[in-house]
PDB file of C-alpha atoms and ligand atoms in Angstrom:
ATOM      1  CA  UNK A   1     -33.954 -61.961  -2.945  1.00  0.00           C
ATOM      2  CA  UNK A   2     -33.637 -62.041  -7.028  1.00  0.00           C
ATOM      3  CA  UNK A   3     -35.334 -60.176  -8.924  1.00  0.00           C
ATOM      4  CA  UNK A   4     -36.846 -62.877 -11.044  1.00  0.00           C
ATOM      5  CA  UNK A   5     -37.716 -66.717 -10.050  1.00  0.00           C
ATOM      6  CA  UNK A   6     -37.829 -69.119 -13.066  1.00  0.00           C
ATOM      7  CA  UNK A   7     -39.220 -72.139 -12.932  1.00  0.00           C
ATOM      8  CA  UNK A   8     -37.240 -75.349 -13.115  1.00  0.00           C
ATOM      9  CA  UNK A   9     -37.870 -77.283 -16.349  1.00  0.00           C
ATOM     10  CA  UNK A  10     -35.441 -79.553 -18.052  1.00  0.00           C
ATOM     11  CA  UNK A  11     -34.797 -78.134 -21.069  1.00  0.00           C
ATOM     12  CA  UNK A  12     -31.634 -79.035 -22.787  1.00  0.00           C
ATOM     13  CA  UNK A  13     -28.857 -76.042 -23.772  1.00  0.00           C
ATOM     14  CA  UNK A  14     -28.184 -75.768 -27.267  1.00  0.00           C
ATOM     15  CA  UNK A  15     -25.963 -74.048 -29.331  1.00  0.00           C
ATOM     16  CA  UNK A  16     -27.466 -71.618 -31.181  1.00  0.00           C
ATOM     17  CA  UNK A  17     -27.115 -69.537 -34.474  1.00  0.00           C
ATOM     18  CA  UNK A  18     -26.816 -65.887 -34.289  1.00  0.00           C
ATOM     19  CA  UNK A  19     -27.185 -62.520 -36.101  1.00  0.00           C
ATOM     20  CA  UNK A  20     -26.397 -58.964 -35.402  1.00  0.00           C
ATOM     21  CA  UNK A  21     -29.806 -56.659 -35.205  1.00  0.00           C
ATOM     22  CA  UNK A  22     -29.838 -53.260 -34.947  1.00  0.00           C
ATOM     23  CA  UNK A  23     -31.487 -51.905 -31.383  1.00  0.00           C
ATOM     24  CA  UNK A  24     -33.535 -49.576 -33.601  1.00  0.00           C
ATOM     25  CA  UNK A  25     -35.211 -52.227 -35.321  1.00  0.00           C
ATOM     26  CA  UNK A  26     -36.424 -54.075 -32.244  1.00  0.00           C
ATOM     27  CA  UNK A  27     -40.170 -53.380 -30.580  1.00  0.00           C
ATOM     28  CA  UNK A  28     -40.647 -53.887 -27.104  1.00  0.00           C
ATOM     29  CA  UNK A  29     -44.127 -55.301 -26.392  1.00  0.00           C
ATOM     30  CA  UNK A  30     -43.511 -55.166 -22.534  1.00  0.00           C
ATOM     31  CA  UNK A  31     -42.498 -52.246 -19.912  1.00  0.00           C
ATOM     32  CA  UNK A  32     -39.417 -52.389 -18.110  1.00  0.00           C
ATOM     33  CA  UNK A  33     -38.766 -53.152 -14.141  1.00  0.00           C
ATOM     34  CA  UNK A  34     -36.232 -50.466 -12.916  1.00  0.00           C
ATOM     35  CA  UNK A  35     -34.004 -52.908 -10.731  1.00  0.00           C
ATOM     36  CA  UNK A  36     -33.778 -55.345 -13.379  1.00  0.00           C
ATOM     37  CA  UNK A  37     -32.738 -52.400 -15.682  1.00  0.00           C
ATOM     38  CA  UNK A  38     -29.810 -51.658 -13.579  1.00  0.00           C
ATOM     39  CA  UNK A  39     -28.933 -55.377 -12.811  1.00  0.00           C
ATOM     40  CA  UNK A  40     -28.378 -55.969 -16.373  1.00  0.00           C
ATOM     41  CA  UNK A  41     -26.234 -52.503 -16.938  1.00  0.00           C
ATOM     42  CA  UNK A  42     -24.302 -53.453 -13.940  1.00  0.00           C
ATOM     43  CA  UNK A  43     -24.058 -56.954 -14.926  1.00  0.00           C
ATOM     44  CA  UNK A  44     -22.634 -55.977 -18.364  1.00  0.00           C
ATOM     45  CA  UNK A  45     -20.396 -53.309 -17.908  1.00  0.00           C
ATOM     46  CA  UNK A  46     -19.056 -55.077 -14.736  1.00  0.00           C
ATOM     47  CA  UNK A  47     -17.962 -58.098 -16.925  1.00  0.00           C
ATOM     48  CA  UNK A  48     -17.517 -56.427 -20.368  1.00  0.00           C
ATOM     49  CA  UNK A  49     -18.941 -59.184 -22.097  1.00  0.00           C
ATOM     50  CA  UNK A  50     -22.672 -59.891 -23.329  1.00  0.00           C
ATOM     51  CA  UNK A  51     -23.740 -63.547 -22.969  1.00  0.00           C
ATOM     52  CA  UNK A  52     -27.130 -63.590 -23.771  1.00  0.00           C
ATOM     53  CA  UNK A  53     -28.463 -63.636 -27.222  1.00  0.00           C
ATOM     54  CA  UNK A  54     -31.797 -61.672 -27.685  1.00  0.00           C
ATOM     55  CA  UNK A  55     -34.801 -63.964 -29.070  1.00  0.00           C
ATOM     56  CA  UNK A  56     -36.440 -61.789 -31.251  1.00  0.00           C
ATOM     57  CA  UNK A  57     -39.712 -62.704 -33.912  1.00  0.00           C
ATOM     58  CA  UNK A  58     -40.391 -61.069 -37.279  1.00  0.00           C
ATOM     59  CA  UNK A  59     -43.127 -58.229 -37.413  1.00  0.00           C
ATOM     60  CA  UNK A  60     -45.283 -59.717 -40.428  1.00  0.00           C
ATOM     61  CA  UNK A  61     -45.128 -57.091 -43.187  1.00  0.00           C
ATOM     62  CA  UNK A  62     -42.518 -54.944 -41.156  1.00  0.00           C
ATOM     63  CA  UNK A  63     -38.386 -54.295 -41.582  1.00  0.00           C
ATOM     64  CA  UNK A  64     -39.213 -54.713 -37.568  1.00  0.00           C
ATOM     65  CA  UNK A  65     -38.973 -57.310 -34.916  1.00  0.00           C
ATOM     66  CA  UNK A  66     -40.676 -57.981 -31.628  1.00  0.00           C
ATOM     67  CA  UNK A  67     -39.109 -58.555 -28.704  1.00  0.00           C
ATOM     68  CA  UNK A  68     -40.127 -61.725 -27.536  1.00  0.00           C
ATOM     69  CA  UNK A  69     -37.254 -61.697 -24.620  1.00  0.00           C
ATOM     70  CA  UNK A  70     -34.330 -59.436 -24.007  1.00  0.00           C
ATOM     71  CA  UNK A  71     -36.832 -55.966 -22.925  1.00  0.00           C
ATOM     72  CA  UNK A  72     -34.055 -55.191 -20.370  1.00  0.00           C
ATOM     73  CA  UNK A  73     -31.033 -55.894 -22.373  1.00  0.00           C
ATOM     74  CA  UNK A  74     -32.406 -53.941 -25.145  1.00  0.00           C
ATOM     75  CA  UNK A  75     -32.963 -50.953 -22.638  1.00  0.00           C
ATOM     76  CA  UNK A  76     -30.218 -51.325 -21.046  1.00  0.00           C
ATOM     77  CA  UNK A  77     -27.835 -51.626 -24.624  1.00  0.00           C
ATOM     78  CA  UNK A  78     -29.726 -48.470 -25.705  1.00  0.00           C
ATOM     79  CA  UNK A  79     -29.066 -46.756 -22.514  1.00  0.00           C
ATOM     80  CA  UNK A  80     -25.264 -47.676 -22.955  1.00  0.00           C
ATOM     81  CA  UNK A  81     -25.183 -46.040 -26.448  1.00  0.00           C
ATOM     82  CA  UNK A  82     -24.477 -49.440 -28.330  1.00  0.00           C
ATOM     83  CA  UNK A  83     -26.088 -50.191 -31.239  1.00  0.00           C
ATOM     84  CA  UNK A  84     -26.745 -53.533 -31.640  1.00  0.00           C
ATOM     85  CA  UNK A  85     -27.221 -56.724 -30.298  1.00  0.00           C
ATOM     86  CA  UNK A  86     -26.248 -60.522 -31.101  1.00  0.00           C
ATOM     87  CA  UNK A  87     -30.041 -62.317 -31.899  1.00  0.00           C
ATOM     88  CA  UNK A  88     -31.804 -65.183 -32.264  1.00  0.00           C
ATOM     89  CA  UNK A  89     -34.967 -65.210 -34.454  1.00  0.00           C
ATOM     90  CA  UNK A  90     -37.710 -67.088 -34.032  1.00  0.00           C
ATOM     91  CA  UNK A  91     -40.409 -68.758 -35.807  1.00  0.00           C
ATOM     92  CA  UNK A  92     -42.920 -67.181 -33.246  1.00  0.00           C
ATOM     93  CA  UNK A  93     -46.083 -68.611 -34.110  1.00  0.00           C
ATOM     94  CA  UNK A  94     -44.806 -72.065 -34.616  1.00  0.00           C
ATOM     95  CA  UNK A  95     -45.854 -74.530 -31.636  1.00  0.00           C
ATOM     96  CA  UNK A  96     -42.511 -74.773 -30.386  1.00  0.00           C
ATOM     97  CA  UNK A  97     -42.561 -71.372 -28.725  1.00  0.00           C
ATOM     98  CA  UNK A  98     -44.849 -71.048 -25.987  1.00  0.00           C
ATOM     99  CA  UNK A  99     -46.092 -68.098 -23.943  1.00  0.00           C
ATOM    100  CA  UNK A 100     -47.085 -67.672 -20.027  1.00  0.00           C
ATOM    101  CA  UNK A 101     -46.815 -64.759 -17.564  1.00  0.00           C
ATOM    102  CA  UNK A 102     -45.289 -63.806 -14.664  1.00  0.00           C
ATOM    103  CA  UNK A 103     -46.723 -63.673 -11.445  1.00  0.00           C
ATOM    104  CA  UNK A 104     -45.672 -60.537  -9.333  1.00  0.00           C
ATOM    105  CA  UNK A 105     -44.801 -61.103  -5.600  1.00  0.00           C
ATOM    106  CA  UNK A 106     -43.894 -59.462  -2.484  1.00  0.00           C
ATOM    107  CA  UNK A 107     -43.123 -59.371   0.908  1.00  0.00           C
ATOM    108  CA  UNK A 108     -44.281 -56.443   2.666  1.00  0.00           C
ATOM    109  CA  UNK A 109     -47.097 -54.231   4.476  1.00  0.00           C
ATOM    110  CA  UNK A 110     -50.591 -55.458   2.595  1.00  0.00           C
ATOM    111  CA  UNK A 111     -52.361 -52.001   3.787  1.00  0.00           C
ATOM    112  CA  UNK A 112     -49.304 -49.687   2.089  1.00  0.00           C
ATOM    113  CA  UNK A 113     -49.796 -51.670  -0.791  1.00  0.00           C
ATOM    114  CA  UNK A 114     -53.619 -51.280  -1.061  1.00  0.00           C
ATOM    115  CA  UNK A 115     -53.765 -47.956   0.078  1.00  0.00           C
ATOM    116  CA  UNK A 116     -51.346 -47.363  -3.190  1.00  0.00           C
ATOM    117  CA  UNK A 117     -53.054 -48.816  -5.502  1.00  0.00           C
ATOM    118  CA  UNK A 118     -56.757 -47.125  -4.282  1.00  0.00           C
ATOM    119  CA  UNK A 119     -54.550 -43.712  -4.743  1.00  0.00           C
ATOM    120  CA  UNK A 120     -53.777 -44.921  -8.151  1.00  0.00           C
ATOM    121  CA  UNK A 121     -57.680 -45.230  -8.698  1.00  0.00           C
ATOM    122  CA  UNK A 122     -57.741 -48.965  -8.380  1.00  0.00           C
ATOM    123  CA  UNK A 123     -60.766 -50.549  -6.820  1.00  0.00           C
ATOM    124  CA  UNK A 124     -59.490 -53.820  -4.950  1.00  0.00           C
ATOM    125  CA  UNK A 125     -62.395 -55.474  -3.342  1.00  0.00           C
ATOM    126  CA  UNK A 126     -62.115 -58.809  -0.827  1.00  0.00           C
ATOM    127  CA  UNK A 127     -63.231 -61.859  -2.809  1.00  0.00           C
ATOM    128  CA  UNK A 128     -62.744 -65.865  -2.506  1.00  0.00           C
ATOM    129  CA  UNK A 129     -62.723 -66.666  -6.058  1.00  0.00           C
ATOM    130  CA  UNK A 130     -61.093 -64.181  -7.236  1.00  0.00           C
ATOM    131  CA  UNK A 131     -57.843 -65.982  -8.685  1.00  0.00           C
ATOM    132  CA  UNK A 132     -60.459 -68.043 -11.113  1.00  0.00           C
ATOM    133  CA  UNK A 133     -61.508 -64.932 -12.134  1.00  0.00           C
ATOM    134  CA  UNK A 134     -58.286 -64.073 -13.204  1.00  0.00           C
ATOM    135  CA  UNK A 135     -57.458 -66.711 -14.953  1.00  0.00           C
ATOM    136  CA  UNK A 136     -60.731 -66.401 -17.292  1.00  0.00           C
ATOM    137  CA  UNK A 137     -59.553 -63.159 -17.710  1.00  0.00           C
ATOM    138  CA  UNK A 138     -62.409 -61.620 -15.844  1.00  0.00           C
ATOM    139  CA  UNK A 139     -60.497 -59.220 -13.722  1.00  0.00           C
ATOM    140  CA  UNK A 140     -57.011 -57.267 -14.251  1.00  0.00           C
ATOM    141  CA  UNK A 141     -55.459 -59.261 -11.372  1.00  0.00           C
ATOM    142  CA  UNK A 142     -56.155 -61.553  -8.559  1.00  0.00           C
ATOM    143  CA  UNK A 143     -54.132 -60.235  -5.254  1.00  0.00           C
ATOM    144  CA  UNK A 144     -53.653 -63.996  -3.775  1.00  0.00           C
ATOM    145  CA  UNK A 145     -52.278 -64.256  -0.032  1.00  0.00           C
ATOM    146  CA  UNK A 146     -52.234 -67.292   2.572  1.00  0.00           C
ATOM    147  CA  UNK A 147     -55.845 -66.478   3.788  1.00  0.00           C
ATOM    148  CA  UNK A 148     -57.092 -63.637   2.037  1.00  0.00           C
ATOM    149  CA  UNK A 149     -57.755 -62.702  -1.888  1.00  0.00           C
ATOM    150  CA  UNK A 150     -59.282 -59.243  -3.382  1.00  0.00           C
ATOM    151  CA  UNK A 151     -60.190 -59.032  -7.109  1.00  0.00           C
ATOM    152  CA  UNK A 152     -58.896 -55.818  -9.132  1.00  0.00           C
ATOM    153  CA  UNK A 153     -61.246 -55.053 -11.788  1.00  0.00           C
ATOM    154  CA  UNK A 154     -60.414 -54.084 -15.082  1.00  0.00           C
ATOM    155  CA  UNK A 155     -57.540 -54.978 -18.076  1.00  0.00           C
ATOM    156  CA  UNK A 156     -54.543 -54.000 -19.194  1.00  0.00           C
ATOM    157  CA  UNK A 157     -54.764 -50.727 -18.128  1.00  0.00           C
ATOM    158  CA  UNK A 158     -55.100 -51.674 -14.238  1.00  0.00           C
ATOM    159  CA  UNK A 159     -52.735 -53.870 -14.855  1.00  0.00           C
ATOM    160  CA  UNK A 160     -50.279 -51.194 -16.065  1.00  0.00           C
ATOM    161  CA  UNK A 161     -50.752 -49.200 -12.823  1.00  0.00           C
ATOM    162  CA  UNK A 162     -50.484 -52.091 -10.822  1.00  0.00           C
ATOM    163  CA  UNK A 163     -46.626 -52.928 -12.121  1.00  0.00           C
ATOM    164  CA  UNK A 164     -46.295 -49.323 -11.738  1.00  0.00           C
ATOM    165  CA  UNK A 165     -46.893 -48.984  -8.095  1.00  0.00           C
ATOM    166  CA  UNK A 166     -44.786 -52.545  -7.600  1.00  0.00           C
ATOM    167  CA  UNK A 167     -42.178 -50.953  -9.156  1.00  0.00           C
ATOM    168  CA  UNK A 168     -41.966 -47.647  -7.441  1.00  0.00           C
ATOM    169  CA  UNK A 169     -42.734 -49.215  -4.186  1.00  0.00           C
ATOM    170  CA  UNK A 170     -39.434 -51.936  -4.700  1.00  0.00           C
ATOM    171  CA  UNK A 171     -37.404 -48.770  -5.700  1.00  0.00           C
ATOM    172  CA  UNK A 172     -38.516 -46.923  -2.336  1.00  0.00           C
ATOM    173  CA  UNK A 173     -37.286 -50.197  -0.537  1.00  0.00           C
ATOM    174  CA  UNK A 174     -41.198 -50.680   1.007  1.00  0.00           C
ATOM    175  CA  UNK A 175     -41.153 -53.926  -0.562  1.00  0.00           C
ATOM    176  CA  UNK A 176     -39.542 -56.969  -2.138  1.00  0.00           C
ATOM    177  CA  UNK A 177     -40.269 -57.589  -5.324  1.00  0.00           C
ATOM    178  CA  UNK A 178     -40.200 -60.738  -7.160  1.00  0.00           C
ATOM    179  CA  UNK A 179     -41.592 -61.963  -9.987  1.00  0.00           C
ATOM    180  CA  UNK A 180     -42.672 -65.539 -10.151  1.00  0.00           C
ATOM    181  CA  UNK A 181     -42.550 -68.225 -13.194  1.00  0.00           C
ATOM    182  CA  UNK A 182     -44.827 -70.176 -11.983  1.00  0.00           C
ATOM    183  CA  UNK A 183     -48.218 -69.329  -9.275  1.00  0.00           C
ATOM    184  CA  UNK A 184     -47.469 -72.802  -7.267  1.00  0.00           C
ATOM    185  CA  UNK A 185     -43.719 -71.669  -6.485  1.00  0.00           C
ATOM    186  CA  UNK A 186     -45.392 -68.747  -5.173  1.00  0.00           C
ATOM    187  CA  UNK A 187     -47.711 -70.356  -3.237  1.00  0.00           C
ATOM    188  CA  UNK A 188     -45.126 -72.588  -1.916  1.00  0.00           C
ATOM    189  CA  UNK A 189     -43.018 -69.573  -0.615  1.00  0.00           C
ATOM    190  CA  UNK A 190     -45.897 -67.687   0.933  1.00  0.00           C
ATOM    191  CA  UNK A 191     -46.454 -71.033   3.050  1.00  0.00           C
ATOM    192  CA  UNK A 192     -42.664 -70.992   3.958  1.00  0.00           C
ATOM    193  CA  UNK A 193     -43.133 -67.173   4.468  1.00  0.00           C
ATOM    194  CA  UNK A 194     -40.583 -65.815   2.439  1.00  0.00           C
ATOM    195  CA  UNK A 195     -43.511 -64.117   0.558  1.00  0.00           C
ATOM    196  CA  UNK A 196     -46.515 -62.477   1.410  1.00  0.00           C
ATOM    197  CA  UNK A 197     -48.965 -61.823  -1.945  1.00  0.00           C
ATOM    198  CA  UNK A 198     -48.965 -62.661  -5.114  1.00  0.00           C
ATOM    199  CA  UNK A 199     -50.592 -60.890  -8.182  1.00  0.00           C
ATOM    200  CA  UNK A 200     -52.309 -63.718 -10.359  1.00  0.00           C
ATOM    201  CA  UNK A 201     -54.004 -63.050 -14.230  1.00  0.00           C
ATOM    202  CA  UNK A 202     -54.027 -65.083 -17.157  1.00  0.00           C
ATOM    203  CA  UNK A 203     -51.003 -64.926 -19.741  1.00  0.00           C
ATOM    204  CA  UNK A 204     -51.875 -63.290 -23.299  1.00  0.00           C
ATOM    205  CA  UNK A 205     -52.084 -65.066 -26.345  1.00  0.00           C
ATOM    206  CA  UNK A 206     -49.009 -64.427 -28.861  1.00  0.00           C
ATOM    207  CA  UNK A 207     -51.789 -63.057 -30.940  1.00  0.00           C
ATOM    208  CA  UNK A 208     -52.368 -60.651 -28.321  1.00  0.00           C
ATOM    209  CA  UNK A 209     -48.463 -60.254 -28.367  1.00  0.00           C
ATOM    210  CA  UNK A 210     -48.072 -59.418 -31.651  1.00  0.00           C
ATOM    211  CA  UNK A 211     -50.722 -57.083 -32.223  1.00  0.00           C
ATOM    212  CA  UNK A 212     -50.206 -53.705 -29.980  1.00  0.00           C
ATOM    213  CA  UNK A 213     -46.721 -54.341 -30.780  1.00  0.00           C
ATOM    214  CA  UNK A 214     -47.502 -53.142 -34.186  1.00  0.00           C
ATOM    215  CA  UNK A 215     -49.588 -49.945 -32.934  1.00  0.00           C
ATOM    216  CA  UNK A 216     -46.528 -49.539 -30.687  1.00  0.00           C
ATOM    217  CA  UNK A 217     -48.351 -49.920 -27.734  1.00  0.00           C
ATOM    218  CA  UNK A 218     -47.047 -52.138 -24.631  1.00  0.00           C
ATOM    219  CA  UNK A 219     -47.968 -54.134 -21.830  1.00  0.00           C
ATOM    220  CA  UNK A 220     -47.154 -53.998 -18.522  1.00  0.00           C
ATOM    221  CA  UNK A 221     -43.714 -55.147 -17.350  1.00  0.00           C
ATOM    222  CA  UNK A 222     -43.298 -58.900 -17.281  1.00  0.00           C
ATOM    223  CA  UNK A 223     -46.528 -59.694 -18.619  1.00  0.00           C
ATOM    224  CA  UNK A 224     -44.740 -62.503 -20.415  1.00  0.00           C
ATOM    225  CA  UNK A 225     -42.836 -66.065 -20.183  1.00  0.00           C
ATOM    226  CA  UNK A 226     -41.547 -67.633 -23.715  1.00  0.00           C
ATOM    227  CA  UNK A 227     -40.773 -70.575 -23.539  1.00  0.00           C
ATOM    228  CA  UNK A 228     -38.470 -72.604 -26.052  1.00  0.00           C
ATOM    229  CA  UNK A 229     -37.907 -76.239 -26.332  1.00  0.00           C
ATOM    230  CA  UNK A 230     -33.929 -75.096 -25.741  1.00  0.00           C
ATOM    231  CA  UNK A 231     -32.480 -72.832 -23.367  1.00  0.00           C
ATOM    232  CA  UNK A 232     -29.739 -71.039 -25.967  1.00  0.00           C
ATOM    233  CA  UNK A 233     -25.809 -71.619 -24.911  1.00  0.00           C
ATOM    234  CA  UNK A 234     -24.234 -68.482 -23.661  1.00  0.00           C
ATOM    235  CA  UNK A 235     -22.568 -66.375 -26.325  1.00  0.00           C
ATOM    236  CA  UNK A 236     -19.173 -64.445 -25.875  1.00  0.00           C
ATOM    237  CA  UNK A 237     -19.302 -61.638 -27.439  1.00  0.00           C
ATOM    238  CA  UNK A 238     -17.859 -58.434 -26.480  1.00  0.00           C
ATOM    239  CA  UNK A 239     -19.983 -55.314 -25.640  1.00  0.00           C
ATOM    240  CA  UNK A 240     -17.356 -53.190 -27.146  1.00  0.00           C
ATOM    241  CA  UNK A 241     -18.123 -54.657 -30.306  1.00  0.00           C
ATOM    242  CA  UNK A 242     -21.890 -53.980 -30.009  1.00  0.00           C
ATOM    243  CA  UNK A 243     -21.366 -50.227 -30.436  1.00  0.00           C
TER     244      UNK A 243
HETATM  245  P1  ADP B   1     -37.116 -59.476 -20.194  1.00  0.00           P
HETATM  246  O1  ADP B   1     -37.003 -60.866 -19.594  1.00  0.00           O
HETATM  247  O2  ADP B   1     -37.998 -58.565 -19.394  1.00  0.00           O
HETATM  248  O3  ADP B   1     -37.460 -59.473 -21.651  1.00  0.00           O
HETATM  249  P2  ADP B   1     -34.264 -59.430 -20.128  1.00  0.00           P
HETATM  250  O4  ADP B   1     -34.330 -60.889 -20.446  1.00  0.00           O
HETATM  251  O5  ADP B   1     -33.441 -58.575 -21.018  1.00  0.00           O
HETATM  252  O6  ADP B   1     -35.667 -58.793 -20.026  1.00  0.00           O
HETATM  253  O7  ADP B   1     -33.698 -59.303 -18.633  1.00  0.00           O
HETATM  254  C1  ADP B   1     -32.351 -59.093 -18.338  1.00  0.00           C
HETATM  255  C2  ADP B   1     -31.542 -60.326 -18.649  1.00  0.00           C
HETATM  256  O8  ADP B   1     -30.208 -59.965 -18.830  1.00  0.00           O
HETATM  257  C3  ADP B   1     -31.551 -61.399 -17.563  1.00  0.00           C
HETATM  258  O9  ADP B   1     -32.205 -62.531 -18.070  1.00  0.00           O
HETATM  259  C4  ADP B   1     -30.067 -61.704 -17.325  1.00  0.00           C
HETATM  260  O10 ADP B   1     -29.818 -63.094 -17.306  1.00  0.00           O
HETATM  261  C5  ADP B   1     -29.415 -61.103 -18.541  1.00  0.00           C
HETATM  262  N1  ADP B   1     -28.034 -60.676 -18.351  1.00  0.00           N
HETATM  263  C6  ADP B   1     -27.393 -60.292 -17.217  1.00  0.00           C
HETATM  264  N2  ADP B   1     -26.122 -59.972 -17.479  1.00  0.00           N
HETATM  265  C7  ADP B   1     -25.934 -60.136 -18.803  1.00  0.00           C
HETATM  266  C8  ADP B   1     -24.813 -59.975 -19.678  1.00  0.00           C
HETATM  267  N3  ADP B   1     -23.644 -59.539 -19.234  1.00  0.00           N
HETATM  268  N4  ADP B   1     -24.987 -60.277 -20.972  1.00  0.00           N
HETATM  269  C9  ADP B   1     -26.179 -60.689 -21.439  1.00  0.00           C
HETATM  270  N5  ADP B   1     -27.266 -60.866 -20.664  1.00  0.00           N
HETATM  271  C10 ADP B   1     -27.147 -60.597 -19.367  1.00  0.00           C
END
C-alpha cells in the first residue's frame, strides 16, 4: 500500500513557470510523515533528478514563504544538504487555490491503536455522530470504522498526538498507514476491506494556514490538500544543481 491516496479529479497538466528559492526561506506549516520522508530521499537520489516543483505562497510582510505543498521535499532537500529548490508561487488567497485535508487510515488491531492513543492522554469515547462532530469542528477527530465510531475530544493539539502515534505505529510495522484525499474513497475501501479506520476532522481555512505559520508554529502532518485548477508538468532539473 502507498503512502498517500489522491483523489481522481480531472485537472489538466500545465506547463508551468519556475524560480529557484532558497530552502531557508521556506516555512513549513505542516509536520512531516517519516515513510514519506524517506520515499522522497530514496526517490531522488535513486533517480538523480527532481521533478516536482514546490508550490510555495508569499508570507504577507515577510522575505518568507509558506509551504503550501512540498513539506517532504523540503525536508528531505534539507536533509540532503542542498540548498534550494525549483518553485512555483502562488497567489494563495486567490479562489483558484483551494484547501482540504487528509484523512488518515489504517489497517490494523483497533485495541493497539486505542490503547496508544489513551497512553498518549487521549480520551476516545464510543459515539454515533461523531464524524458530524468533526466536521463542525467540534472534536479533534472522528475515528470512523464499518460499524463503530468514537469521538476524540479536543484541537490541534490531540490532533498532533494522534499523527504522532500513526506515525510511530506505521514505522514499528503495527499498522498500514495511508492517508486518504477524500473520506468516501475511504469508506469505499473499508467496505472492500483493504482498510479498517479512518480518522475524519474538518480541513482548516487558509486563514488558519497562514497564521501559525508566521508564529512558526505547525500542524499536524498532512493536515492539508491544495488544490489548483492545474496539476504542474514535471520539471527536469538536476539535484546536483540544487546544492
Ligand atoms: P507534502 O505533500 O506533505 O507537502 P511532499 O509533496 O513534498 O509533501 O511529498 C513528497 C512528494 O515528493 C510526493 O508528492 C512525490 O510525488 C514527490 N517526489 C518523489 N520523488 C520525487 C523527485 N525525484 N523529485 C521531485 N519530487 C518527488
Amino acid at each position: 500500500m502507498g503512502v498517500e491516496k489522491v483523489p481522481k479529479y480531472d485537472i489538466p497538466v500545465k506547463k508551468v513557470e519556475y524560480v529557484f528559492i532558497e530552502l531557508e526561506k521556506m516555512k513549513p506549516h505542516e509536520q512531516l510523515v517519516q515513510k514519506e520522508l524517506e520515499a522522497f530521499i530514496k526517490s531522488v537520489t535513486g533517480s538523480g533528478i527532481f521533478w516536482k516543483p514546490m508550490l510555495l505562497a508569499k508570507v504577507p510582510g515577510e522575505d518568507m514563504y509558506l509551504i503550501v505543498d512540498g513539506h517532504h521535499r523540503w525536508a528531505g532537500l534539507m536533509k540532503l544538504g542542498a540548498k534550494k529548490a525549483p518553485s512555483v508561487i502562488l497567489d494563495y488567497f486567490s479562489d483558484d487555490v483551494k484547501v482540504y485535508t487528509w484523512y488518515p487510515a489504517f489497517k490494523g488491531d483497533l485495541d493497539r491503536v486505542l490503547k496508544r492513543l489513551k497512553k498518549e492522554g487521549l480520551t476516545v469515547e464510543e459515539c454515533e455522530n461523531a464524524e458530524e462532530l468533526a466536521e463542525n469542528e467540534e472534536i479533534a477527530f472522528a475515528l470512523v470504522g464499518k460499524d463503530k465510531a468514537f469521538k476524540i475530544p479536543g484541537g490541534l493539539k490531540e490532533q498532533k498526538i494522534v499523527s504522532k502515534v500513526l506515525d510511530e505505529m506505521s514505522v514499528e510495522g503495527e499498522i498500514e498507514l495511508i492517508y486518504y484525499g477524500l473520506k468516501e474513497d475511504a469508506k469505499e475501501d473499508m467496505d472492500k476491506g483493504e482498510i479498517d479506520y479512518v480518522f475524519i476532522r474538518k480541513a482548516p481555512s487558509k486563514e488558519e494556514v497562514m497564521e501559525p505559520v508566521k508564529k512558526g508554529e505547525v500542524f499536524s502532518p498532512k493536515t492539508t490538500r491544495h488544490v489548483l485548477p492545474f496539476i504542474p508538468d514535471k520539471i527536469d532539473v538536476k539535484l546536483e544543481d540544487l546544492f
